[in-house]
PDB file of C-alpha atoms in Angstrom:
ATOM      1  CA  MET A  25      17.297  13.193 -29.312  1.00  0.00           C
ATOM      2  CA  THR A  26      13.790  12.539 -28.002  1.00  0.00           C
ATOM      3  CA  ARG A  27      13.058  14.114 -24.669  1.00  0.00           C
ATOM      4  CA  ARG A  28      12.179  11.530 -21.960  1.00  0.00           C
ATOM      5  CA  LYS A  29       8.645  11.607 -20.637  1.00  0.00           C
ATOM      6  CA  LYS A  30       8.582  12.697 -16.969  1.00  0.00           C
ATOM      7  CA  ILE A  31       6.069  10.597 -15.041  1.00  0.00           C
ATOM      8  CA  TYR A  32       6.382  12.135 -11.562  1.00  0.00           C
ATOM      9  CA  GLU A  33       8.585  14.615  -9.674  1.00  0.00           C
ATOM     10  CA  GLY A  34       8.908  14.476  -5.964  1.00  0.00           C
ATOM     11  CA  LYS A  35      11.017  16.408  -3.496  1.00  0.00           C
ATOM     12  CA  ALA A  36      14.176  14.361  -4.012  1.00  0.00           C
ATOM     13  CA  LYS A  37      13.589  12.242  -7.104  1.00  0.00           C
ATOM     14  CA  ILE A  38      12.108  12.269 -10.596  1.00  0.00           C
ATOM     15  CA  LEU A  39      10.545   9.350 -12.343  1.00  0.00           C
ATOM     16  CA  TYR A  40      10.869   8.995 -16.093  1.00  0.00           C
ATOM     17  CA  GLU A  41       9.288   6.594 -18.529  1.00  0.00           C
ATOM     18  CA  GLY A  42      11.516   3.486 -18.758  1.00  0.00           C
ATOM     19  CA  PRO A  43      12.953   1.777 -21.850  1.00  0.00           C
ATOM     20  CA  GLU A  44      10.528  -1.115 -21.692  1.00  0.00           C
ATOM     21  CA  PRO A  45       6.901  -1.437 -20.489  1.00  0.00           C
ATOM     22  CA  GLY A  46       6.665  -1.929 -16.773  1.00  0.00           C
ATOM     23  CA  THR A  47       9.925  -0.056 -16.097  1.00  0.00           C
ATOM     24  CA  LEU A  48      10.819   3.516 -14.959  1.00  0.00           C
ATOM     25  CA  ILE A  49      13.952   5.426 -14.561  1.00  0.00           C
ATOM     26  CA  GLN A  50      14.454   6.942 -11.110  1.00  0.00           C
ATOM     27  CA  TYR A  51      16.626  10.064 -10.978  1.00  0.00           C
ATOM     28  CA  PHE A  52      18.139  11.230  -7.717  1.00  0.00           C
ATOM     29  CA  LYS A  53      18.196  15.037  -7.262  1.00  0.00           C
ATOM     30  CA  ASP A  54      20.489  17.092  -5.087  1.00  0.00           C
ATOM     31  CA  ASP A  55      17.400  19.004  -3.853  1.00  0.00           C
ATOM     32  CA  THR A  56      16.926  18.636  -0.086  1.00  0.00           C
ATOM     33  CA  THR A  57      13.772  19.631   1.832  1.00  0.00           C
ATOM     34  CA  ALA A  58      12.548  19.458   5.466  1.00  0.00           C
ATOM     35  CA  PHE A  59       9.426  20.438   7.370  1.00  0.00           C
ATOM     36  CA  ASP A  60       7.045  19.856   4.425  1.00  0.00           C
ATOM     37  CA  ALA A  61       9.375  21.568   2.034  1.00  0.00           C
ATOM     38  CA  THR A  62       9.353  24.864   4.018  1.00  0.00           C
ATOM     39  CA  LYS A  63      13.146  24.490   4.327  1.00  0.00           C
ATOM     40  CA  LYS A  64      14.956  23.851   1.001  1.00  0.00           C
ATOM     41  CA  ALA A  65      18.536  23.598  -0.294  1.00  0.00           C
ATOM     42  CA  VAL A  66      20.608  22.105  -3.001  1.00  0.00           C
ATOM     43  CA  LEU A  67      23.387  19.885  -1.665  1.00  0.00           C
ATOM     44  CA  GLU A  68      25.966  19.184  -4.346  1.00  0.00           C
ATOM     45  CA  GLY A  69      26.370  15.450  -4.880  1.00  0.00           C
ATOM     46  CA  LYS A  70      23.681  14.256  -2.564  1.00  0.00           C
ATOM     47  CA  GLY A  71      21.750  12.472  -5.276  1.00  0.00           C
ATOM     48  CA  VAL A  72      24.856  10.564  -6.400  1.00  0.00           C
ATOM     49  CA  ILE A  73      25.519   9.275  -2.924  1.00  0.00           C
ATOM     50  CA  ASN A  74      21.843   8.301  -2.318  1.00  0.00           C
ATOM     51  CA  ASN A  75      21.734   6.543  -5.635  1.00  0.00           C
ATOM     52  CA  ARG A  76      24.735   4.364  -4.623  1.00  0.00           C
ATOM     53  CA  ILE A  77      23.542   3.666  -1.104  1.00  0.00           C
ATOM     54  CA  SER A  78      20.039   2.777  -2.175  1.00  0.00           C
ATOM     55  CA  GLU A  79      21.385   0.498  -4.984  1.00  0.00           C
ATOM     56  CA  TYR A  80      23.601  -1.265  -2.323  1.00  0.00           C
ATOM     57  CA  VAL A  81      20.827  -1.746   0.223  1.00  0.00           C
ATOM     58  CA  MET A  82      18.182  -2.764  -2.352  1.00  0.00           C
ATOM     59  CA  THR A  83      20.592  -5.355  -3.936  1.00  0.00           C
ATOM     60  CA  ARG A  84      21.379  -6.790  -0.531  1.00  0.00           C
ATOM     61  CA  LEU A  85      17.628  -6.962   0.340  1.00  0.00           C
ATOM     62  CA  ASN A  86      16.937  -8.733  -2.970  1.00  0.00           C
ATOM     63  CA  ALA A  87      19.602 -11.291  -2.146  1.00  0.00           C
ATOM     64  CA  ILE A  88      17.853 -12.294   1.128  1.00  0.00           C
ATOM     65  CA  GLY A  89      14.445 -12.522  -0.680  1.00  0.00           C
ATOM     66  CA  VAL A  90      12.995  -9.102   0.091  1.00  0.00           C
ATOM     67  CA  GLN A  91      11.683  -8.236  -3.336  1.00  0.00           C
ATOM     68  CA  ASN A  92      11.840  -4.590  -4.355  1.00  0.00           C
ATOM     69  CA  HIS A  93      11.552  -2.425  -7.398  1.00  0.00           C
ATOM     70  CA  PHE A  94      15.323  -1.961  -8.072  1.00  0.00           C
ATOM     71  CA  ILE A  95      16.577  -3.577 -11.275  1.00  0.00           C
ATOM     72  CA  LYS A  96      20.022  -1.881 -11.854  1.00  0.00           C
ATOM     73  CA  ARG A  97      21.941   1.397 -11.556  1.00  0.00           C
ATOM     74  CA  LEU A  98      22.266   3.083 -14.873  1.00  0.00           C
ATOM     75  CA  ASN A  99      24.688   5.940 -14.078  1.00  0.00           C
ATOM     76  CA  LEU A 100      25.729   8.276 -11.282  1.00  0.00           C
ATOM     77  CA  ARG A 101      22.222   9.584 -10.634  1.00  0.00           C
ATOM     78  CA  GLU A 102      19.812   7.106 -12.253  1.00  0.00           C
ATOM     79  CA  GLN A 103      18.544   3.601 -11.689  1.00  0.00           C
ATOM     80  CA  LEU A 104      16.165   1.361 -13.649  1.00  0.00           C
ATOM     81  CA  ILE A 105      13.317   0.217 -11.517  1.00  0.00           C
ATOM     82  CA  ARG A 106      10.128  -1.764 -11.890  1.00  0.00           C
ATOM     83  CA  GLU A 107       6.953   0.177 -12.230  1.00  0.00           C
ATOM     84  CA  VAL A 108       4.623  -0.441  -9.266  1.00  0.00           C
ATOM     85  CA  GLU A 109       1.231   0.780  -8.107  1.00  0.00           C
ATOM     86  CA  ILE A 110       2.370   2.793  -5.070  1.00  0.00           C
ATOM     87  CA  ILE A 111       0.365   2.346  -1.926  1.00  0.00           C
ATOM     88  CA  PRO A 112      -0.300   5.915  -0.504  1.00  0.00           C
ATOM     89  CA  LEU A 113       1.340   5.208   2.858  1.00  0.00           C
ATOM     90  CA  GLU A 114       4.701   6.123   4.423  1.00  0.00           C
ATOM     91  CA  VAL A 115       5.696   3.206   6.665  1.00  0.00           C
ATOM     92  CA  VAL A 116       8.023   4.239   9.581  1.00  0.00           C
ATOM     93  CA  CYS A 117       9.813   1.657  11.672  1.00  0.00           C
ATOM     94  CA  ARG A 118      11.301   2.917  14.966  1.00  0.00           C
ATOM     95  CA  ASN A 119      13.884   1.325  17.181  1.00  0.00           C
ATOM     96  CA  ILE A 120      14.854   4.367  19.322  1.00  0.00           C
ATOM     97  CA  ALA A 121      12.856   7.448  20.200  1.00  0.00           C
ATOM     98  CA  ALA A 122      13.541  10.406  17.885  1.00  0.00           C
ATOM     99  CA  GLY A 123      11.725  12.880  15.711  1.00  0.00           C
ATOM    100  CA  SER A 124       7.981  13.090  15.905  1.00  0.00           C
ATOM    101  CA  LEU A 125       7.697  10.075  18.177  1.00  0.00           C
ATOM    102  CA  SER A 126       9.706  11.951  20.864  1.00  0.00           C
ATOM    103  CA  THR A 127       7.532  15.071  20.290  1.00  0.00           C
ATOM    104  CA  ARG A 128       4.195  13.183  20.378  1.00  0.00           C
ATOM    105  CA  LEU A 129       4.844  10.964  23.317  1.00  0.00           C
ATOM    106  CA  GLY A 130       7.312  13.156  25.324  1.00  0.00           C
ATOM    107  CA  LEU A 131      10.107  10.606  25.086  1.00  0.00           C
ATOM    108  CA  PRO A 132      13.686  11.760  25.366  1.00  0.00           C
ATOM    109  CA  GLU A 133      15.586  11.442  22.049  1.00  0.00           C
ATOM    110  CA  GLY A 134      17.794   8.412  22.132  1.00  0.00           C
ATOM    111  CA  GLN A 135      15.602   6.342  24.500  1.00  0.00           C
ATOM    112  CA  ALA A 136      15.518   2.680  23.331  1.00  0.00           C
ATOM    113  CA  LEU A 137      11.960   1.518  22.608  1.00  0.00           C
ATOM    114  CA  PRO A 138      10.631  -1.624  24.313  1.00  0.00           C
ATOM    115  CA  ARG A 139      10.331  -3.155  20.807  1.00  0.00           C
ATOM    116  CA  SER A 140      10.396  -1.937  17.239  1.00  0.00           C
ATOM    117  CA  ILE A 141       7.338   0.086  16.476  1.00  0.00           C
ATOM    118  CA  VAL A 142       5.758   0.443  12.957  1.00  0.00           C
ATOM    119  CA  GLU A 143       3.619   3.512  12.191  1.00  0.00           C
ATOM    120  CA  PHE A 144       1.629   4.447   9.136  1.00  0.00           C
ATOM    121  CA  PHE A 145       1.390   7.953   7.621  1.00  0.00           C
ATOM    122  CA  LEU A 146      -0.796   9.060   4.695  1.00  0.00           C
ATOM    123  CA  LYS A 147       1.345  10.279   1.786  1.00  0.00           C
ATOM    124  CA  ASP A 148      -0.072  13.762   1.405  1.00  0.00           C
ATOM    125  CA  ASP A 149       2.120  16.813   1.654  1.00  0.00           C
ATOM    126  CA  LYS A 150      -0.843  19.226   1.716  1.00  0.00           C
ATOM    127  CA  LEU A 151      -2.160  17.481   4.923  1.00  0.00           C
ATOM    128  CA  HIS A 152       1.475  17.230   6.296  1.00  0.00           C
ATOM    129  CA  ASP A 153       1.452  13.381   6.042  1.00  0.00           C
ATOM    130  CA  PRO A 154      -0.959  12.671   8.945  1.00  0.00           C
ATOM    131  CA  MET A 155      -0.513   9.573  11.010  1.00  0.00           C
ATOM    132  CA  VAL A 156      -3.228   6.945  10.240  1.00  0.00           C
ATOM    133  CA  SER A 157      -4.356   3.671  11.792  1.00  0.00           C
ATOM    134  CA  GLU A 158      -5.049   0.283  10.246  1.00  0.00           C
ATOM    135  CA  GLU A 159      -8.771   1.236  10.559  1.00  0.00           C
ATOM    136  CA  HIS A 160      -8.258   4.251   8.335  1.00  0.00           C
ATOM    137  CA  ILE A 161      -6.180   2.261   5.834  1.00  0.00           C
ATOM    138  CA  THR A 162      -8.815  -0.475   5.383  1.00  0.00           C
ATOM    139  CA  ALA A 163     -11.853   1.872   5.588  1.00  0.00           C
ATOM    140  CA  PHE A 164     -10.571   4.091   2.869  1.00  0.00           C
ATOM    141  CA  ASN A 165      -9.318   1.157   0.866  1.00  0.00           C
ATOM    142  CA  TRP A 166      -5.639   2.311   0.721  1.00  0.00           C
ATOM    143  CA  ALA A 167      -4.606  -1.307   1.464  1.00  0.00           C
ATOM    144  CA  SER A 168      -6.296  -4.506   2.442  1.00  0.00           C
ATOM    145  CA  THR A 169      -5.916  -6.279   5.753  1.00  0.00           C
ATOM    146  CA  GLN A 170      -3.736  -8.905   4.047  1.00  0.00           C
ATOM    147  CA  GLU A 171      -1.598  -6.211   2.492  1.00  0.00           C
ATOM    148  CA  ILE A 172      -1.138  -4.513   5.874  1.00  0.00           C
ATOM    149  CA  ASP A 173       0.015  -7.808   7.313  1.00  0.00           C
ATOM    150  CA  ASP A 174       2.449  -8.267   4.415  1.00  0.00           C
ATOM    151  CA  ILE A 175       3.760  -4.708   4.849  1.00  0.00           C
ATOM    152  CA  MET A 176       4.233  -5.230   8.592  1.00  0.00           C
ATOM    153  CA  ALA A 177       6.084  -8.483   8.095  1.00  0.00           C
ATOM    154  CA  LEU A 178       8.323  -7.079   5.345  1.00  0.00           C
ATOM    155  CA  THR A 179       9.027  -3.927   7.361  1.00  0.00           C
ATOM    156  CA  LEU A 180      10.182  -5.875  10.394  1.00  0.00           C
ATOM    157  CA  ARG A 181      12.253  -8.140   8.253  1.00  0.00           C
ATOM    158  CA  ILE A 182      13.917  -5.150   6.583  1.00  0.00           C
ATOM    159  CA  ASN A 183      14.433  -3.574  10.045  1.00  0.00           C
ATOM    160  CA  ASP A 184      16.248  -6.733  11.236  1.00  0.00           C
ATOM    161  CA  PHE A 185      18.452  -6.842   8.095  1.00  0.00           C
ATOM    162  CA  LEU A 186      19.307  -3.114   8.132  1.00  0.00           C
ATOM    163  CA  THR A 187      20.004  -3.098  11.828  1.00  0.00           C
ATOM    164  CA  GLY A 188      22.629  -5.773  11.300  1.00  0.00           C
ATOM    165  CA  LEU A 189      23.996  -4.190   8.060  1.00  0.00           C
ATOM    166  CA  PHE A 190      24.587  -0.761   9.631  1.00  0.00           C
ATOM    167  CA  GLY A 191      25.479  -2.196  13.097  1.00  0.00           C
ATOM    168  CA  ALA A 192      28.384  -4.118  11.477  1.00  0.00           C
ATOM    169  CA  VAL A 193      29.917  -0.748  10.356  1.00  0.00           C
ATOM    170  CA  GLY A 194      29.372   1.036  13.621  1.00  0.00           C
ATOM    171  CA  ILE A 195      26.074   2.763  12.760  1.00  0.00           C
ATOM    172  CA  THR A 196      22.889   2.623  14.837  1.00  0.00           C
ATOM    173  CA  LEU A 197      19.666   2.399  12.844  1.00  0.00           C
ATOM    174  CA  VAL A 198      17.328   4.655  14.902  1.00  0.00           C
ATOM    175  CA  ASP A 199      14.377   4.610  12.471  1.00  0.00           C
ATOM    176  CA  PHE A 200      13.586   4.601   8.763  1.00  0.00           C
ATOM    177  CA  LYS A 201      10.722   5.352   6.338  1.00  0.00           C
ATOM    178  CA  ILE A 202       9.878   3.129   3.435  1.00  0.00           C
ATOM    179  CA  GLU A 203       7.173   2.809   0.813  1.00  0.00           C
ATOM    180  CA  PHE A 204       5.596  -0.164  -0.915  1.00  0.00           C
ATOM    181  CA  GLY A 205       3.865  -0.864  -4.083  1.00  0.00           C
ATOM    182  CA  ARG A 206       1.728  -3.528  -5.776  1.00  0.00           C
ATOM    183  CA  VAL A 207       2.968  -5.617  -8.700  1.00  0.00           C
ATOM    184  CA  TRP A 208       0.089  -7.131 -10.713  1.00  0.00           C
ATOM    185  CA  GLU A 209       0.234 -10.595 -12.305  1.00  0.00           C
ATOM    186  CA  GLY A 210      -3.071 -11.058 -13.958  1.00  0.00           C
ATOM    187  CA  ASP A 211      -5.797 -10.607 -11.294  1.00  0.00           C
ATOM    188  CA  PHE A 212      -3.363 -11.059  -8.370  1.00  0.00           C
ATOM    189  CA  SER A 213      -1.021  -8.537  -6.889  1.00  0.00           C
ATOM    190  CA  ARG A 214       1.846  -8.806  -4.441  1.00  0.00           C
ATOM    191  CA  ILE A 215       3.537  -6.204  -2.306  1.00  0.00           C
ATOM    192  CA  ILE A 216       7.138  -5.241  -2.958  1.00  0.00           C
ATOM    193  CA  LEU A 217       9.424  -2.548  -1.460  1.00  0.00           C
ATOM    194  CA  ALA A 218       9.669   0.688  -3.538  1.00  0.00           C
ATOM    195  CA  ASP A 219      11.159   4.209  -3.332  1.00  0.00           C
ATOM    196  CA  GLU A 220      14.687   4.402  -1.728  1.00  0.00           C
ATOM    197  CA  ILE A 221      16.685   3.572   1.382  1.00  0.00           C
ATOM    198  CA  SER A 222      19.291   6.216   2.057  1.00  0.00           C
ATOM    199  CA  PRO A 223      20.359   8.757   4.728  1.00  0.00           C
ATOM    200  CA  ASP A 224      17.446  10.857   3.420  1.00  0.00           C
ATOM    201  CA  SER A 225      15.008   8.275   4.691  1.00  0.00           C
ATOM    202  CA  CYS A 226      16.828   6.733   7.711  1.00  0.00           C
ATOM    203  CA  ARG A 227      18.051   8.149  11.012  1.00  0.00           C
ATOM    204  CA  LEU A 228      21.575   6.829  11.351  1.00  0.00           C
ATOM    205  CA  TRP A 229      23.773   7.555  14.376  1.00  0.00           C
ATOM    206  CA  ASP A 230      27.454   6.705  14.983  1.00  0.00           C
ATOM    207  CA  SER A 231      27.245   3.810  17.458  1.00  0.00           C
ATOM    208  CA  THR A 232      30.072   5.204  19.603  1.00  0.00           C
ATOM    209  CA  THR A 233      29.424   8.978  19.591  1.00  0.00           C
ATOM    210  CA  ASN A 234      25.740   9.121  18.618  1.00  0.00           C
ATOM    211  CA  GLU A 235      26.750  11.700  15.978  1.00  0.00           C
ATOM    212  CA  LYS A 236      24.049  12.093  13.395  1.00  0.00           C
ATOM    213  CA  LEU A 237      24.894  10.824   9.944  1.00  0.00           C
ATOM    214  CA  ASP A 238      21.614  11.513   8.237  1.00  0.00           C
ATOM    215  CA  LYS A 239      19.073  14.203   7.099  1.00  0.00           C
ATOM    216  CA  ASP A 240      18.743  15.504  10.625  1.00  0.00           C
ATOM    217  CA  ARG A 241      22.007  17.371   9.978  1.00  0.00           C
ATOM    218  CA  PHE A 242      20.084  19.415   7.446  1.00  0.00           C
ATOM    219  CA  ARG A 243      16.902  19.749   9.506  1.00  0.00           C
ATOM    220  CA  ARG A 244      18.784  20.994  12.508  1.00  0.00           C
ATOM    221  CA  ASP A 245      21.466  23.094  10.745  1.00  0.00           C
ATOM    222  CA  LEU A 246      24.270  20.822  12.048  1.00  0.00           C
ATOM    223  CA  GLY A 247      26.321  21.229   8.795  1.00  0.00           C
ATOM    224  CA  ASP A 248      28.447  18.661   7.064  1.00  0.00           C
ATOM    225  CA  VAL A 249      25.464  16.956   5.482  1.00  0.00           C
ATOM    226  CA  ILE A 250      27.317  15.625   2.424  1.00  0.00           C
ATOM    227  CA  GLU A 251      30.313  14.620   4.517  1.00  0.00           C
ATOM    228  CA  SER A 252      28.052  12.552   6.774  1.00  0.00           C
ATOM    229  CA  TYR A 253      26.208  10.862   3.858  1.00  0.00           C
ATOM    230  CA  THR A 254      29.606  10.130   2.354  1.00  0.00           C
ATOM    231  CA  GLU A 255      30.812   8.584   5.666  1.00  0.00           C
ATOM    232  CA  VAL A 256      27.825   6.168   5.548  1.00  0.00           C
ATOM    233  CA  ALA A 257      28.786   5.197   1.986  1.00  0.00           C
ATOM    234  CA  ARG A 258      32.460   4.815   3.004  1.00  0.00           C
ATOM    235  CA  ARG A 259      31.613   2.548   5.929  1.00  0.00           C
ATOM    236  CA  LEU A 260      29.369   0.377   3.779  1.00  0.00           C
ATOM    237  CA  GLY A 261      32.357  -0.057   1.352  1.00  0.00           C
ATOM    238  CA  ILE A 262      30.730   1.775  -1.642  1.00  0.00           C
ATOM    239  CA  MET A 263      33.053   4.803  -1.678  1.00  0.00           C
ATOM    240  CA  LYS A 264      35.210   4.065  -4.658  1.00  0.00           C
ATOM    241  CA  GLU A 265      33.727   6.710  -7.010  1.00  0.00           C
ATOM    242  CA  MET A 266      32.474   9.113  -4.392  1.00  0.00           C
ATOM    243  CA  PRO A 267      35.350  11.593  -3.876  1.00  0.00           C
ATOM    244  CA  THR A 268      35.655  12.504  -7.554  1.00  0.00           C
ATOM    245  CA  VAL A 269      31.924  12.774  -7.863  1.00  0.00           C
ATOM    246  CA  ILE A 270      31.613  15.282  -4.995  1.00  0.00           C
ATOM    247  CA  GLN A 271      34.718  17.322  -5.859  1.00  0.00           C
ATOM    248  CA  GLY A 272      33.780  17.339  -9.480  1.00  0.00           C
ATOM    249  CA  GLY A 273      30.312  18.689  -8.867  1.00  0.00           C
ATOM    250  CA  LEU A 274      28.675  16.512 -11.493  1.00  0.00           C
ATOM    251  CA  HIS A 275      25.074  17.161 -12.378  1.00  0.00           C
TER     252      HIS A 275
END
C-alpha cells in the first residue's frame, strides 16, 4: 500500500491528496480545540458526526445553487472534495449576539441583532485570527472588491437557507463561520464555499429551551458534547448509522 500524501493538517481536519487532479480527501478528526488550541480534547466519534452533518448541509446547498467543494462522502470520516485556492479569511455571519460579539460590544448573549451581520477575520492562529475590514482585505490583496461582494451575497444566502433548515427542526442558528475558495477556469476564477458546516462551526441552540447544541458545550465545560452533536444529526434526519458509530468507537 502506498501512503497517502498529506497536504495540510488543521485543528479538526486533515487534507490528503485526492485520487484525481483537482481533488482532495478531507478527513474529520475527533480532536477538539478551543481558545486558539489552548484547550484540547479528543471526543470519540465527533469527526464521524461532523462528516455526516457537513455532507448533508453541503449537498442541500448544492441543490439550491450554492456551489461548494463537496463531491461525495467516501466513508465514516472522509469526503472527496474539490481542491480550491483558499481565501485566508474566516467569514462569520451573526443573527443573535453571542461569543466575541457580545464581549466586544457589551451585548447580552441571546439578544437578537437588528439584522444579520457579516464579519471578516484573518485566518492566522498565531495572531489569534484578528478581525479585519474590507479595507484590509483589498489593501493586502487577500480578496478583490468583487470577491468580497460575492462572499457577502453567498454568506447571506447560506444564512437564509441554514436558518430555515435548522429552524424547521427546532434549532435556532445563532451564528456560523465559513470559508471560501477560488476555483480557476483558465484566467478566470469564481468563489465557492469550502471547509465544513457542522456544530464545530455553528452556534446552534434549541429553539424552545436555548440549550446549546454546539462547540460551546466544550468551550464552557457544559458536558454532553457528542450527545448534543448527535441530537443535531438526529433532528436533521441523518442519524441512521450514528449510534453504532459512537458506541463502537470507530477510528
